[in-house]
mmCIF file of C-alpha atoms and ligand atoms in Angstrom:
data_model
loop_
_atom_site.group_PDB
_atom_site.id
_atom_site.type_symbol
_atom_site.label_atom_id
_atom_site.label_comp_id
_atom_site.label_asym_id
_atom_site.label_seq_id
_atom_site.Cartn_x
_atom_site.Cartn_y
_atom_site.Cartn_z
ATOM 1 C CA UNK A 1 -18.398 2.820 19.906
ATOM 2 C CA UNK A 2 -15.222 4.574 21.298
ATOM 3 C CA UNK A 3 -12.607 2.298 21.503
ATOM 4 C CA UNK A 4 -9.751 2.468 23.996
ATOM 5 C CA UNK A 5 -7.363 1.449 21.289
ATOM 6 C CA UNK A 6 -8.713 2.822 18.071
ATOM 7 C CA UNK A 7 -7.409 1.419 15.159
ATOM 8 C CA UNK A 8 -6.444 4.311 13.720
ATOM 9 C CA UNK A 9 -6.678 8.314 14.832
ATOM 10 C CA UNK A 10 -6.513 11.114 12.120
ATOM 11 C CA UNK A 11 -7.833 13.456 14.496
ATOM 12 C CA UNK A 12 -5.322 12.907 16.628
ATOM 13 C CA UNK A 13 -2.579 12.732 13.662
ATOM 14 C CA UNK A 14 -3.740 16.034 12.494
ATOM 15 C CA UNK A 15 -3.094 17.539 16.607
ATOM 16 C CA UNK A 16 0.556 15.911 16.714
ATOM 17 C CA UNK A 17 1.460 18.364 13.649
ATOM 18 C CA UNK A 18 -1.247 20.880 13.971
ATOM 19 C CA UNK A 19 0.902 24.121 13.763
ATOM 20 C CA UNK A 20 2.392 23.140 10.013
ATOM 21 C CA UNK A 21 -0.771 21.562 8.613
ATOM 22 C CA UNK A 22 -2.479 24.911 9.488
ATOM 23 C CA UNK A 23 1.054 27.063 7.961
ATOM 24 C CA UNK A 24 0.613 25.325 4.611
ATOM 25 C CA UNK A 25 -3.113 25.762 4.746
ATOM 26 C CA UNK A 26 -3.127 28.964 4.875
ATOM 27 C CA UNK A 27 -0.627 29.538 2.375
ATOM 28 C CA UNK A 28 -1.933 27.414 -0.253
ATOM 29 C CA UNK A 29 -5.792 28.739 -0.201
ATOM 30 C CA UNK A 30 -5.207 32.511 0.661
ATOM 31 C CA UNK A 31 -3.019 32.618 -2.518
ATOM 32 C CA UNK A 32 -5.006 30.596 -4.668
ATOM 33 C CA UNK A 33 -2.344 27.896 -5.629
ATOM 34 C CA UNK A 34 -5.229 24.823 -5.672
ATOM 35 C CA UNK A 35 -3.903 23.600 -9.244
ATOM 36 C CA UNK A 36 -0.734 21.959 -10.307
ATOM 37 C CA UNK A 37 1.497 24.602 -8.562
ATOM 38 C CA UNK A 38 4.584 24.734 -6.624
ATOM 39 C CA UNK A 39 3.648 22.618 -3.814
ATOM 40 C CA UNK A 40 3.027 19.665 -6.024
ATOM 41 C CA UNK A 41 6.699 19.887 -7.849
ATOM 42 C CA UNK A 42 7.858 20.562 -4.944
ATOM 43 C CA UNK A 43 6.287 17.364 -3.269
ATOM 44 C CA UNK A 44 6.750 15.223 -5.872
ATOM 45 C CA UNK A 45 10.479 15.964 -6.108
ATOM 46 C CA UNK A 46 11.042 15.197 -2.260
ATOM 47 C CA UNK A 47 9.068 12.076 -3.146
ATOM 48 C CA UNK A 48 11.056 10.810 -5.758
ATOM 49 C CA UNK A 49 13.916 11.306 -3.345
ATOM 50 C CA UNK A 50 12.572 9.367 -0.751
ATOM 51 C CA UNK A 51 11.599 6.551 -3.107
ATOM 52 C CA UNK A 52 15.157 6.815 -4.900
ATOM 53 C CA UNK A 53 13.471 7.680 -8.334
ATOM 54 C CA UNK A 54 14.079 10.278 -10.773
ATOM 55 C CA UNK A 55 10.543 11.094 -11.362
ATOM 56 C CA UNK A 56 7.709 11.283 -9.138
ATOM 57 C CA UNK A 57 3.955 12.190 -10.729
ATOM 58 C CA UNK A 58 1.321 12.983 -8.486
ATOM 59 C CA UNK A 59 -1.884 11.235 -9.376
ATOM 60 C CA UNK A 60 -5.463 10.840 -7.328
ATOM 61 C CA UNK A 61 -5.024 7.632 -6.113
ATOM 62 C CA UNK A 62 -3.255 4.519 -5.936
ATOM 63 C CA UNK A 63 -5.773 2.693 -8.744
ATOM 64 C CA UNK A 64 -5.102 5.845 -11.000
ATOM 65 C CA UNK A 65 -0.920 4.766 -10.938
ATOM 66 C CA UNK A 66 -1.771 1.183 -10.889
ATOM 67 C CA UNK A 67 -4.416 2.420 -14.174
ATOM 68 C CA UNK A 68 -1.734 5.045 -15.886
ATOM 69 C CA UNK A 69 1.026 2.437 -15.470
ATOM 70 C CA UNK A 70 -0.448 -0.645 -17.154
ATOM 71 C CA UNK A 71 -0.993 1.957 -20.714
ATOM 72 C CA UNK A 72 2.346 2.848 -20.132
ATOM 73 C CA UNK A 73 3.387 -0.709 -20.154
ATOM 74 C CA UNK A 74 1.285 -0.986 -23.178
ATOM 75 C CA UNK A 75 -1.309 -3.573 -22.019
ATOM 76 C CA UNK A 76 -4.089 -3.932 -24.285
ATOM 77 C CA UNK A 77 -7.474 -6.479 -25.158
ATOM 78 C CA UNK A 78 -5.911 -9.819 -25.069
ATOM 79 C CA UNK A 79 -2.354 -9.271 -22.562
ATOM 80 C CA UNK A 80 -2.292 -11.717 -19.740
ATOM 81 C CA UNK A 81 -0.668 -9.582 -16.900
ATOM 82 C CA UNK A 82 -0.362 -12.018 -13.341
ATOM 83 C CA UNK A 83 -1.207 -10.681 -10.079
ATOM 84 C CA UNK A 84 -1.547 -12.010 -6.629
ATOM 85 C CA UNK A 85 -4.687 -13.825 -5.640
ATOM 86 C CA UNK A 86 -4.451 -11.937 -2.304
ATOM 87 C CA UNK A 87 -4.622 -8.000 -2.690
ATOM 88 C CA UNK A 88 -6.805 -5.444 -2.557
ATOM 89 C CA UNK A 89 -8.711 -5.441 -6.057
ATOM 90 C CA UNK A 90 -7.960 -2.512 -7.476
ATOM 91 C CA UNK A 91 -4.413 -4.208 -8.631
ATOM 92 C CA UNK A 92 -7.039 -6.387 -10.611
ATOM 93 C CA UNK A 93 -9.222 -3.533 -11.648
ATOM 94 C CA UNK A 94 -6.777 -1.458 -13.297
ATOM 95 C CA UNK A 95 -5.387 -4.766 -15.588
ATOM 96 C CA UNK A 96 -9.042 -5.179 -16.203
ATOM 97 C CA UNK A 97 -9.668 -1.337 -17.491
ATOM 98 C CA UNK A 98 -6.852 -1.029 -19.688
ATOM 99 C CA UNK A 99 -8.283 -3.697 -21.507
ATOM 100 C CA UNK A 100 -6.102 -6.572 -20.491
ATOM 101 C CA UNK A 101 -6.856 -9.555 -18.364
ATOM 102 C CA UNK A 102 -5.485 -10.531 -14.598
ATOM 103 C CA UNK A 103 -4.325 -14.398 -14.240
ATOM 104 C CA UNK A 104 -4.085 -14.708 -10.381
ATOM 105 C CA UNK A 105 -0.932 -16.225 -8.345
ATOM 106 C CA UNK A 106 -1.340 -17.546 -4.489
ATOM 107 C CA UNK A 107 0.725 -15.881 -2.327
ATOM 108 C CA UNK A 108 3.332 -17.379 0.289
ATOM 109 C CA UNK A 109 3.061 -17.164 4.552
ATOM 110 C CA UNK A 110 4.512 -13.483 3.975
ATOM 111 C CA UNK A 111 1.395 -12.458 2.202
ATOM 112 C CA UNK A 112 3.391 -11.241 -0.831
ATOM 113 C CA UNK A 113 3.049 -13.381 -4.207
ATOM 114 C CA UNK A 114 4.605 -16.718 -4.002
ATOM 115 C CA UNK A 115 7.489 -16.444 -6.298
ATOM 116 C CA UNK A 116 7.870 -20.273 -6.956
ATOM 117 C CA UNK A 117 4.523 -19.717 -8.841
ATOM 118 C CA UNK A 118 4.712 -17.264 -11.131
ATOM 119 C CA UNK A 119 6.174 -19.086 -14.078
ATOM 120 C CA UNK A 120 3.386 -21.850 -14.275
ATOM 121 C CA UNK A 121 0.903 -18.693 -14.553
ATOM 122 C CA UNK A 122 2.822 -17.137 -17.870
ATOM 123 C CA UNK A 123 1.394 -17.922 -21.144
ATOM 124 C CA UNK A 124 2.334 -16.497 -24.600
ATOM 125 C CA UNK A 125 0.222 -13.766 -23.631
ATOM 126 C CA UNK A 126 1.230 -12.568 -20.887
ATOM 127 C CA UNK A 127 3.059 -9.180 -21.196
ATOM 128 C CA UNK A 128 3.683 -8.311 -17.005
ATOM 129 C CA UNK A 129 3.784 -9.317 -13.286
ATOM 130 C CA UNK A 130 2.284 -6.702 -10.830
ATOM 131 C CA UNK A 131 3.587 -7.574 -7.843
ATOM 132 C CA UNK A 132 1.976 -5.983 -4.952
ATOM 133 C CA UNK A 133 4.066 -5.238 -1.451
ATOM 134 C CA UNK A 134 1.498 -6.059 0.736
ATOM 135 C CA UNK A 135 1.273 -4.868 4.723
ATOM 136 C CA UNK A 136 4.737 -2.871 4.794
ATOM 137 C CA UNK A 137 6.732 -5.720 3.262
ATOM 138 C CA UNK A 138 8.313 -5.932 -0.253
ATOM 139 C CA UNK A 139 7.825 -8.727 -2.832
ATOM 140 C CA UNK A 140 10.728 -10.526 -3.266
ATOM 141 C CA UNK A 141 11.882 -8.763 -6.380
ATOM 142 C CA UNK A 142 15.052 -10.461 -6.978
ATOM 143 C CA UNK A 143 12.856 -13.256 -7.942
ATOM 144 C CA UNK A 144 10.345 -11.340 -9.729
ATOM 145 C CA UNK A 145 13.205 -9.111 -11.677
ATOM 146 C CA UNK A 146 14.829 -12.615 -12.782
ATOM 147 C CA UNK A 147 11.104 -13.956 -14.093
ATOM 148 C CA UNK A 148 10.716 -10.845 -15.513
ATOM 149 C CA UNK A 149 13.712 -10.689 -17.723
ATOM 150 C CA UNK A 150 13.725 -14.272 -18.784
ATOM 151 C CA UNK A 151 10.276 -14.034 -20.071
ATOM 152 C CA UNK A 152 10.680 -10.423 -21.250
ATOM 153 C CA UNK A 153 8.139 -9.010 -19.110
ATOM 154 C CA UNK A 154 7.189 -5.791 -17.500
ATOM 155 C CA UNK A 155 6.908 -5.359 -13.807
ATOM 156 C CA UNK A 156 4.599 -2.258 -12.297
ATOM 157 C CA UNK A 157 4.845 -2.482 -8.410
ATOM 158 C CA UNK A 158 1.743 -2.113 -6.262
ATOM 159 C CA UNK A 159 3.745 -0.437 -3.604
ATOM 160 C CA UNK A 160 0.532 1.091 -1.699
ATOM 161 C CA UNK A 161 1.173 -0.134 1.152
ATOM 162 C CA UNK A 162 4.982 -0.296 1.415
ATOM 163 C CA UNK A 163 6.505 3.068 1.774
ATOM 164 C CA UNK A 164 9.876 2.677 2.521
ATOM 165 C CA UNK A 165 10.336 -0.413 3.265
ATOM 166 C CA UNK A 166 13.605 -2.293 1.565
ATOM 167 C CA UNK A 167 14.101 -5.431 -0.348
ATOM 168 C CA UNK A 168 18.600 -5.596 -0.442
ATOM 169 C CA UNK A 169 18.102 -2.317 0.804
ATOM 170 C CA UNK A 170 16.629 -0.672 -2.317
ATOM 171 C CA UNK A 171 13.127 0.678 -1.902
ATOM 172 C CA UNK A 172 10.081 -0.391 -2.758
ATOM 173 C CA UNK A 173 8.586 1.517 -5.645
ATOM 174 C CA UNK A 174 12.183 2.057 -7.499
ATOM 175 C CA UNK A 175 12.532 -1.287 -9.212
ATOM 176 C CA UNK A 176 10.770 -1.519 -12.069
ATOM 177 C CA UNK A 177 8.769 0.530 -14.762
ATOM 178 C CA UNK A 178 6.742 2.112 -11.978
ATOM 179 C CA UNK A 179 5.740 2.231 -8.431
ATOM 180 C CA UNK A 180 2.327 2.498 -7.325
ATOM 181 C CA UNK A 181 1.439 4.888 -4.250
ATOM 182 C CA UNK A 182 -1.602 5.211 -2.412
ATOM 183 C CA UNK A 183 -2.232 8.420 0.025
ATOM 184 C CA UNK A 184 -5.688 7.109 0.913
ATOM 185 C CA UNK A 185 -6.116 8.795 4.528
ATOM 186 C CA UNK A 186 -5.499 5.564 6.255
ATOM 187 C CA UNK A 187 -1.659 5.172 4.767
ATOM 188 C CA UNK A 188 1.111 5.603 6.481
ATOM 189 C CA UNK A 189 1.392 8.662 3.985
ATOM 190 C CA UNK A 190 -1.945 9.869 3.959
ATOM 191 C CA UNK A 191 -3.816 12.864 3.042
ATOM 192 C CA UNK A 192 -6.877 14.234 4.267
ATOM 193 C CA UNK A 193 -8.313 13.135 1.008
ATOM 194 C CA UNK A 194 -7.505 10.759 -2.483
ATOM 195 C CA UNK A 195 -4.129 10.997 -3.592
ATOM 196 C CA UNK A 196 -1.614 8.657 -4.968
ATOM 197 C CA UNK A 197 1.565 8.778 -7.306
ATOM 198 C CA UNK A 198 3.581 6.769 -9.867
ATOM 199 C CA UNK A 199 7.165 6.630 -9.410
ATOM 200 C CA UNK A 200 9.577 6.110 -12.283
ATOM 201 C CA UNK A 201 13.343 6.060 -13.731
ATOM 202 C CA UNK A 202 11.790 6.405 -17.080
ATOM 203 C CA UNK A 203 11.423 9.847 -18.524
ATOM 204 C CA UNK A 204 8.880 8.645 -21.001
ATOM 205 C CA UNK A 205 6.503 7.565 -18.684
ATOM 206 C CA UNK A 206 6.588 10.284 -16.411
ATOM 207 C CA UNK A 207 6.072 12.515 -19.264
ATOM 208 C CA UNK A 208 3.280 10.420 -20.452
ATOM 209 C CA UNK A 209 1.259 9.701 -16.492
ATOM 210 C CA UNK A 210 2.099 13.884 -16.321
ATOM 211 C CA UNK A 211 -0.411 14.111 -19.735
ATOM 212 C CA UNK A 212 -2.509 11.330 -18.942
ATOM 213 C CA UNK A 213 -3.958 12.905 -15.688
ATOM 214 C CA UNK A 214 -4.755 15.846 -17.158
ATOM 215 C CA UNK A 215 -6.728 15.531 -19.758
ATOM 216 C CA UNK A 216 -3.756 14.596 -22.545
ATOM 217 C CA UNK A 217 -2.938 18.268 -22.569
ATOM 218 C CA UNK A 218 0.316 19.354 -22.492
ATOM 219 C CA UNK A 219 0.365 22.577 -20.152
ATOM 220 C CA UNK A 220 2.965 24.552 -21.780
ATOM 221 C CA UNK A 221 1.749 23.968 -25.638
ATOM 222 C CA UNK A 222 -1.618 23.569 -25.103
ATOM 223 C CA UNK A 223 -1.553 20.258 -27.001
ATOM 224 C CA UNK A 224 -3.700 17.370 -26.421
ATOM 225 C CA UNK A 225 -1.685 14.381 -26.945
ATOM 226 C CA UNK A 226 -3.960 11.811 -25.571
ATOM 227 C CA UNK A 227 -7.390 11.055 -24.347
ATOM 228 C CA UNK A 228 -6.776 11.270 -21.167
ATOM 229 C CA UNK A 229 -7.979 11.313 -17.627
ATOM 230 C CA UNK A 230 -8.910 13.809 -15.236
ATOM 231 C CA UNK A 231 -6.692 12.221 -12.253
ATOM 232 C CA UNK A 232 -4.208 14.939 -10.824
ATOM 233 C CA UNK A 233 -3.157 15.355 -7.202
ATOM 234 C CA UNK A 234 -4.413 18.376 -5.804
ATOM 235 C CA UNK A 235 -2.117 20.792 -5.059
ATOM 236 C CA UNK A 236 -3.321 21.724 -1.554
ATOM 237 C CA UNK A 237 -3.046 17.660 -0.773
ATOM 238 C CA UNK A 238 0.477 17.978 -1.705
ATOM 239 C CA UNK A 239 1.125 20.675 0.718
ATOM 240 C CA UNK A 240 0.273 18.554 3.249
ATOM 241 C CA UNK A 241 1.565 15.380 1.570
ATOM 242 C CA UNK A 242 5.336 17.151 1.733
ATOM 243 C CA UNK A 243 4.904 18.295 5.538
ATOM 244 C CA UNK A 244 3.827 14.614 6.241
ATOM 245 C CA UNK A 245 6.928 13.138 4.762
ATOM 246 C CA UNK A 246 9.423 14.924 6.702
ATOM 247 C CA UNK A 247 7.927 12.808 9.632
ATOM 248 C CA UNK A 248 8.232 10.059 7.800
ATOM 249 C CA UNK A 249 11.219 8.286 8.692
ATOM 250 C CA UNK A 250 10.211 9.040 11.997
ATOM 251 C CA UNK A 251 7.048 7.421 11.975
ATOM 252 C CA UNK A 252 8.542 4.481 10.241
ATOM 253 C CA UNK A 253 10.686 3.409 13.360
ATOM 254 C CA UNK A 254 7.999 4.083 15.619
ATOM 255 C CA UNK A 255 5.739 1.241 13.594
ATOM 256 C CA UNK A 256 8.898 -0.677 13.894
ATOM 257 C CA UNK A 257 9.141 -0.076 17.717
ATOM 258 C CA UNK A 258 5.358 -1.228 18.009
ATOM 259 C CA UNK A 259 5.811 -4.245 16.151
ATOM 260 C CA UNK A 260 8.805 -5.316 18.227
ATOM 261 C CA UNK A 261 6.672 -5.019 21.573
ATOM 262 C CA UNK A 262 3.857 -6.694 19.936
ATOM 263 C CA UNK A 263 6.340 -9.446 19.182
ATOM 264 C CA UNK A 264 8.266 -9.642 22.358
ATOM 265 C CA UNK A 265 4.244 -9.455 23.942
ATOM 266 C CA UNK A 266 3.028 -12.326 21.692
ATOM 267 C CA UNK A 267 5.547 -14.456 20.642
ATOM 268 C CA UNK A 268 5.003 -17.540 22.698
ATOM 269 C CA UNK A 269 1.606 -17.920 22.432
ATOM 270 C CA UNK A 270 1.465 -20.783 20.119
ATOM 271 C CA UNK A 271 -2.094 -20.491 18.378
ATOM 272 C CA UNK A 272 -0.845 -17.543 16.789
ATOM 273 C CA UNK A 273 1.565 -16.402 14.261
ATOM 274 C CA UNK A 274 3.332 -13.174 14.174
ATOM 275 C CA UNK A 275 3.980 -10.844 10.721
ATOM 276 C CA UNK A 276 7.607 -11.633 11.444
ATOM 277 C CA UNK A 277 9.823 -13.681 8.984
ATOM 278 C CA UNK A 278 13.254 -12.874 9.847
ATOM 279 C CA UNK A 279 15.420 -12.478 6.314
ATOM 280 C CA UNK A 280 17.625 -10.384 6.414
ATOM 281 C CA UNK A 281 17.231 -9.061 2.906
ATOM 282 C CA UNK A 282 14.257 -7.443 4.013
ATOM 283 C CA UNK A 283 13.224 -4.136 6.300
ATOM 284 C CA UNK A 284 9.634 -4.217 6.830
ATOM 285 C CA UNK A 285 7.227 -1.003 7.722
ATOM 286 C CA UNK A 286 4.046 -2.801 8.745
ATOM 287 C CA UNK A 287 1.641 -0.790 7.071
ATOM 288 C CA UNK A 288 -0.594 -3.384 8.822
ATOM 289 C CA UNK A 289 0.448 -5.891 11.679
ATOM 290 C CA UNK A 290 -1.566 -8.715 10.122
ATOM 291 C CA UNK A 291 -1.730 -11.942 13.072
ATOM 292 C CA UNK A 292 -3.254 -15.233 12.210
ATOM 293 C CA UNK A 293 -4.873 -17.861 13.935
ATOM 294 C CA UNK A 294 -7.512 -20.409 13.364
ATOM 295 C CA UNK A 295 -9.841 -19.000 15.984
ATOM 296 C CA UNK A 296 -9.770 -15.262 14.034
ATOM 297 C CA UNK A 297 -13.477 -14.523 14.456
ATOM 298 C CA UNK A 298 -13.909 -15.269 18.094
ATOM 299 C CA UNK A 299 -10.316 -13.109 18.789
ATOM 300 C CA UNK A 300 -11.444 -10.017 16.627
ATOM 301 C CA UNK A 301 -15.113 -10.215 18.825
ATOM 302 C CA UNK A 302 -12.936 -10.845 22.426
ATOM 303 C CA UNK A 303 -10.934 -7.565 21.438
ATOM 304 C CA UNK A 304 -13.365 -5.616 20.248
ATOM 305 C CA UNK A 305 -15.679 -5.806 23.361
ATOM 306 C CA UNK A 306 -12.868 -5.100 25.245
ATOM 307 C CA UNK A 307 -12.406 -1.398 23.205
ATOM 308 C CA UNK A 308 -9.607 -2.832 20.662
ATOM 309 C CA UNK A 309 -10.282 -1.824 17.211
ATOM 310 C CA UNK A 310 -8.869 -4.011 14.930
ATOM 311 C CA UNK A 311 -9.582 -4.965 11.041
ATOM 312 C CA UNK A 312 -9.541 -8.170 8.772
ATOM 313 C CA UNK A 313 -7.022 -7.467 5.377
ATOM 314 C CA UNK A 314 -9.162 -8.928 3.556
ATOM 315 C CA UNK A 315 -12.217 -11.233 4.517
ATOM 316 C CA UNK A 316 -13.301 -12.802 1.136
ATOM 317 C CA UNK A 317 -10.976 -13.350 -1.610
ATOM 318 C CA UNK A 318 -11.562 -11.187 -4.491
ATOM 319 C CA UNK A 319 -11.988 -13.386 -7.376
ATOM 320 C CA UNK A 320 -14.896 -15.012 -4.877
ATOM 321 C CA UNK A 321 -17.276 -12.213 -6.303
ATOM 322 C CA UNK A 322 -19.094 -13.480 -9.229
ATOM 323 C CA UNK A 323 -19.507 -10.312 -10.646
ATOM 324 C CA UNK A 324 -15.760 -9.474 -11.428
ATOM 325 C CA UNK A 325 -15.731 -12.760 -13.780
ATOM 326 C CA UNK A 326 -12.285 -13.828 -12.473
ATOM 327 C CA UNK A 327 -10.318 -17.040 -12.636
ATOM 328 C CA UNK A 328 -10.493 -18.927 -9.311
ATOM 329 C CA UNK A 329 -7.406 -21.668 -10.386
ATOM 330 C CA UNK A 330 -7.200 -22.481 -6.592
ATOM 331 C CA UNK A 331 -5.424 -20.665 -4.215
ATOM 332 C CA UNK A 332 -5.166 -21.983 -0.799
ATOM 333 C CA UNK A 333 -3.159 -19.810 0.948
ATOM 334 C CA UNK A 334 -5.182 -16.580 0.231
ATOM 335 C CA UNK A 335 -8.518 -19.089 1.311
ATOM 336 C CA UNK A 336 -6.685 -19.793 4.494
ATOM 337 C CA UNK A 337 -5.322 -16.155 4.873
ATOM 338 C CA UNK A 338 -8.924 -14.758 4.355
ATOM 339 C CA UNK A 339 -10.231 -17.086 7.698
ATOM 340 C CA UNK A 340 -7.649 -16.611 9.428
ATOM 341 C CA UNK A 341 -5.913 -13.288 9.593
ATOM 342 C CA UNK A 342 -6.602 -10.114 11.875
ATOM 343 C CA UNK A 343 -5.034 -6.606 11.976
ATOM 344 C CA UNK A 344 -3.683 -5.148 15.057
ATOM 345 C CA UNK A 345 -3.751 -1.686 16.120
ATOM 346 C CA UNK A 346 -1.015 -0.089 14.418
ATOM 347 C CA UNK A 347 -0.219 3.442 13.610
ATOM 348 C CA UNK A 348 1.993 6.354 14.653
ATOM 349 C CA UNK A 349 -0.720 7.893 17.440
ATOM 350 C CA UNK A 350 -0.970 4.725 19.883
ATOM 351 C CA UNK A 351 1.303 5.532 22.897
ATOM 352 C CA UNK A 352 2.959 2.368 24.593
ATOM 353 C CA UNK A 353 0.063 2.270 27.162
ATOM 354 C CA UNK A 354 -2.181 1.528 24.755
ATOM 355 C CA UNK A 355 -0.120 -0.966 22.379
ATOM 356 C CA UNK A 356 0.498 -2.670 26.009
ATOM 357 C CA UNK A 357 -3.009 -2.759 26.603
ATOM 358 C CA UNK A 358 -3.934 -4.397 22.964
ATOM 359 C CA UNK A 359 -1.045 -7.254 24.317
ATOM 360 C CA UNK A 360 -2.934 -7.772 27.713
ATOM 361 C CA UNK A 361 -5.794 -8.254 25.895
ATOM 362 C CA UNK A 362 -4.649 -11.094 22.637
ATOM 363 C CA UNK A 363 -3.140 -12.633 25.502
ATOM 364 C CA UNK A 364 -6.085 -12.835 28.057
ATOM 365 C CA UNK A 365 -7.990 -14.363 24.707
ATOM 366 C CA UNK A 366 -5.708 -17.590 25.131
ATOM 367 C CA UNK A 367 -5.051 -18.175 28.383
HETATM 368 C C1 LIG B 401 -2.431 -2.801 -2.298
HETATM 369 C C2 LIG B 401 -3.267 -1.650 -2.759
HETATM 370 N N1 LIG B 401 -3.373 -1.387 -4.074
HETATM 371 C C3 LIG B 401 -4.098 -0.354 -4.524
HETATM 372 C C4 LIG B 401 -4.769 0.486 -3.669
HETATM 373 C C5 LIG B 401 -5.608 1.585 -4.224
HETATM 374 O O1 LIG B 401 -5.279 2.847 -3.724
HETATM 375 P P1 LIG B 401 -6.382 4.021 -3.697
HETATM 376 O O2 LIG B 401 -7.368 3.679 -2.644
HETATM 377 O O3 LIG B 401 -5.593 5.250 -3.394
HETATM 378 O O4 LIG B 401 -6.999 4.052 -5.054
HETATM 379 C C6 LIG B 401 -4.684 0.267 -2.290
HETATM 380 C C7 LIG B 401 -5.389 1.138 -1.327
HETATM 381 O O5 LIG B 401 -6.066 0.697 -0.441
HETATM 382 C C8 LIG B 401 -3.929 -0.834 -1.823
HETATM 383 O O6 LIG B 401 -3.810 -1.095 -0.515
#
């Protein structure tokens, strides 16, 4: 089906910057550079500045820096490390493959883990707190730094879907040991392909995520140091990667201009609540504009057959699927998130006809 409001457009993305896609492009292949060459220092060094990091290491994906980071904090068979119940499960997965084992929180009506939680959830055994900065907002890490250093914990940040968005107006991803960065084509960073990154104030574990995703091997010596992965960003994806962030910012207040007209649009319809929480500690990017009401289902079929993509972040709870062998200790926010939640139409190729049209059509839904 073509939708009149898509929910996203990479097509169209890839048109708005056409001419310096296609520069870098060219470069990149018709010298050869495909592996660990300039464009990826030079990327991950304009990344790191963005983030407000010393040390940026591309990686394939977000799970590979969620994977790298939890060896680097040193979790192994036995470690208790606490994530939220409500996340996409790769934060799970990558506890779960370095050995160690995930002890879920609930999250709060922000969608981020409720920090009034976290402390019944720590055992002797737990050794960290991933706390994951879901739909553009950050955790509140003032909270999760104090847990952290009472209990003498590490703290990796799932920052995947959070790229520069501010908690005290530090960014996400430049807290703790390590932030976690997806550029999964749908991001607001995305490539046209995997990527991700860890960021990091600590030399040691950029030096150790830089051997890790290569095999162990140290490209100057030739020394193995680890076994290792096979996990690096590709060099052409960080081409476009760099060309993509000097949009950035810009792309960033034009999420923030769509989410204020689907506020000023919404806001008085009382079945349904807005991704809006007004604190002034924090500067949201809306990765996703995540609405709720009780009557989700019949909304997301009213707006899709009236040409409104939209998505549900996430459907079923994670630790619902038998298979992963998780602990369900009762979590009823994520249940009631999971019914009730929808994502709007959000991204940087919408034009204000179309994010007026989405509007129209929630609001002809309750009328
Ligand atoms: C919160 C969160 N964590 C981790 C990931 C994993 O990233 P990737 O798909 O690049 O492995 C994602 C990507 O969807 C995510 O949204």
């Amino acid at each position: 089906m073509v939708y009149r409001v898509p929910f996203i457009e990479p097509a169209k993305n890839y048109r708005m910057i056409k001419d310096e896609i296609d520069a870098v492009f060219f470069e990149v292949v018709s010298k050869g550079d495909l592996v660990m060459r300039g464009q990826l220092k030079q990327f991950e060094e304009n990344f790191s500045k963005f983030v407000g990091t010393k040390y940026a290491v591309g990686l394939n994906s977000g799970y590979d820096a969620l994977h790298i980071s939890m060896i680097a904090a040193g979790i192994k068979k036995g470690d208790e490390v606490i994530v939220p119940a409500h996340t996409f499960l790769a934060t799970a997965s990558a506890v779960v493959n370095a050995g160690g084992t995930p002890v879920l929180v609930d999250v709060g009506k922000d969608y981020d883990i409720d920090v009034t939680k976290i402390e019944e959830a720590i055992t002797p055994r737990t050794k960290a707190i991933i706390p994951v900065h879901l739909n553009g907002r950050v955790s509140d890490m003032g909270a999760v730094m104090g847990i952290a250093d009472k209990y003498n914990l590490v703290v990796v940040e799932d920052a995947c879907q959070s790229l520069g968005a501010t908690f005290n107006r530090k960014n996400a991803g430049s807290f703790s040991l390590t932030g976690c960065w997806s550029f999964y084509p749908f991001k607001m960073l995305g490539g046209y392909g995997d990527g991700g990154a860890i960021t990091t104030n600590d030399p040691r574990v950029a030096r150790m995520a830089t051997l890790l995703r290569y095999n162990g091997e140290d490209r100057e010596t030739k020394e193995y140091h680890y076994h290792g992965f096979s996990c690096l960003l590709d060099n052409l994806q960080a081409a476009f990667l760099d060309v993509k962030l000097r949009h950035l910012p810009d792309w960033i207040n034009r999420r923030r201009e769509i989410a204020a007209r689907y506020r000023e649009g919404l806001r008085d319809i009382e079945e349904l609540k807005l991704p809006h929480f007004d604190d002034p500690r924090f500067e949201d990017v809306y990765q996703n504009y995540v609405i709720r009401t009780s009557r989700r289902d019949e909304l997301a079929d009213h707006l899709k057959k009236n040409g409104v993509e939209v998505l549900i972040h996430y459907p079923k709870p994670y630790y619902s699927y038998r298979a992963l062998k998780l602990e369900d200790r009762g979590f009823p926010e994520t249940e009631a998130i999971c019914r009730e939640v929808l994502s709007l139409p959000m991204n940087v190729e919408i034009n204000d006809e179309q994010v007026e049209y989405v509007i129209k059509t929630v609001r002809s839904f309750f009328k």
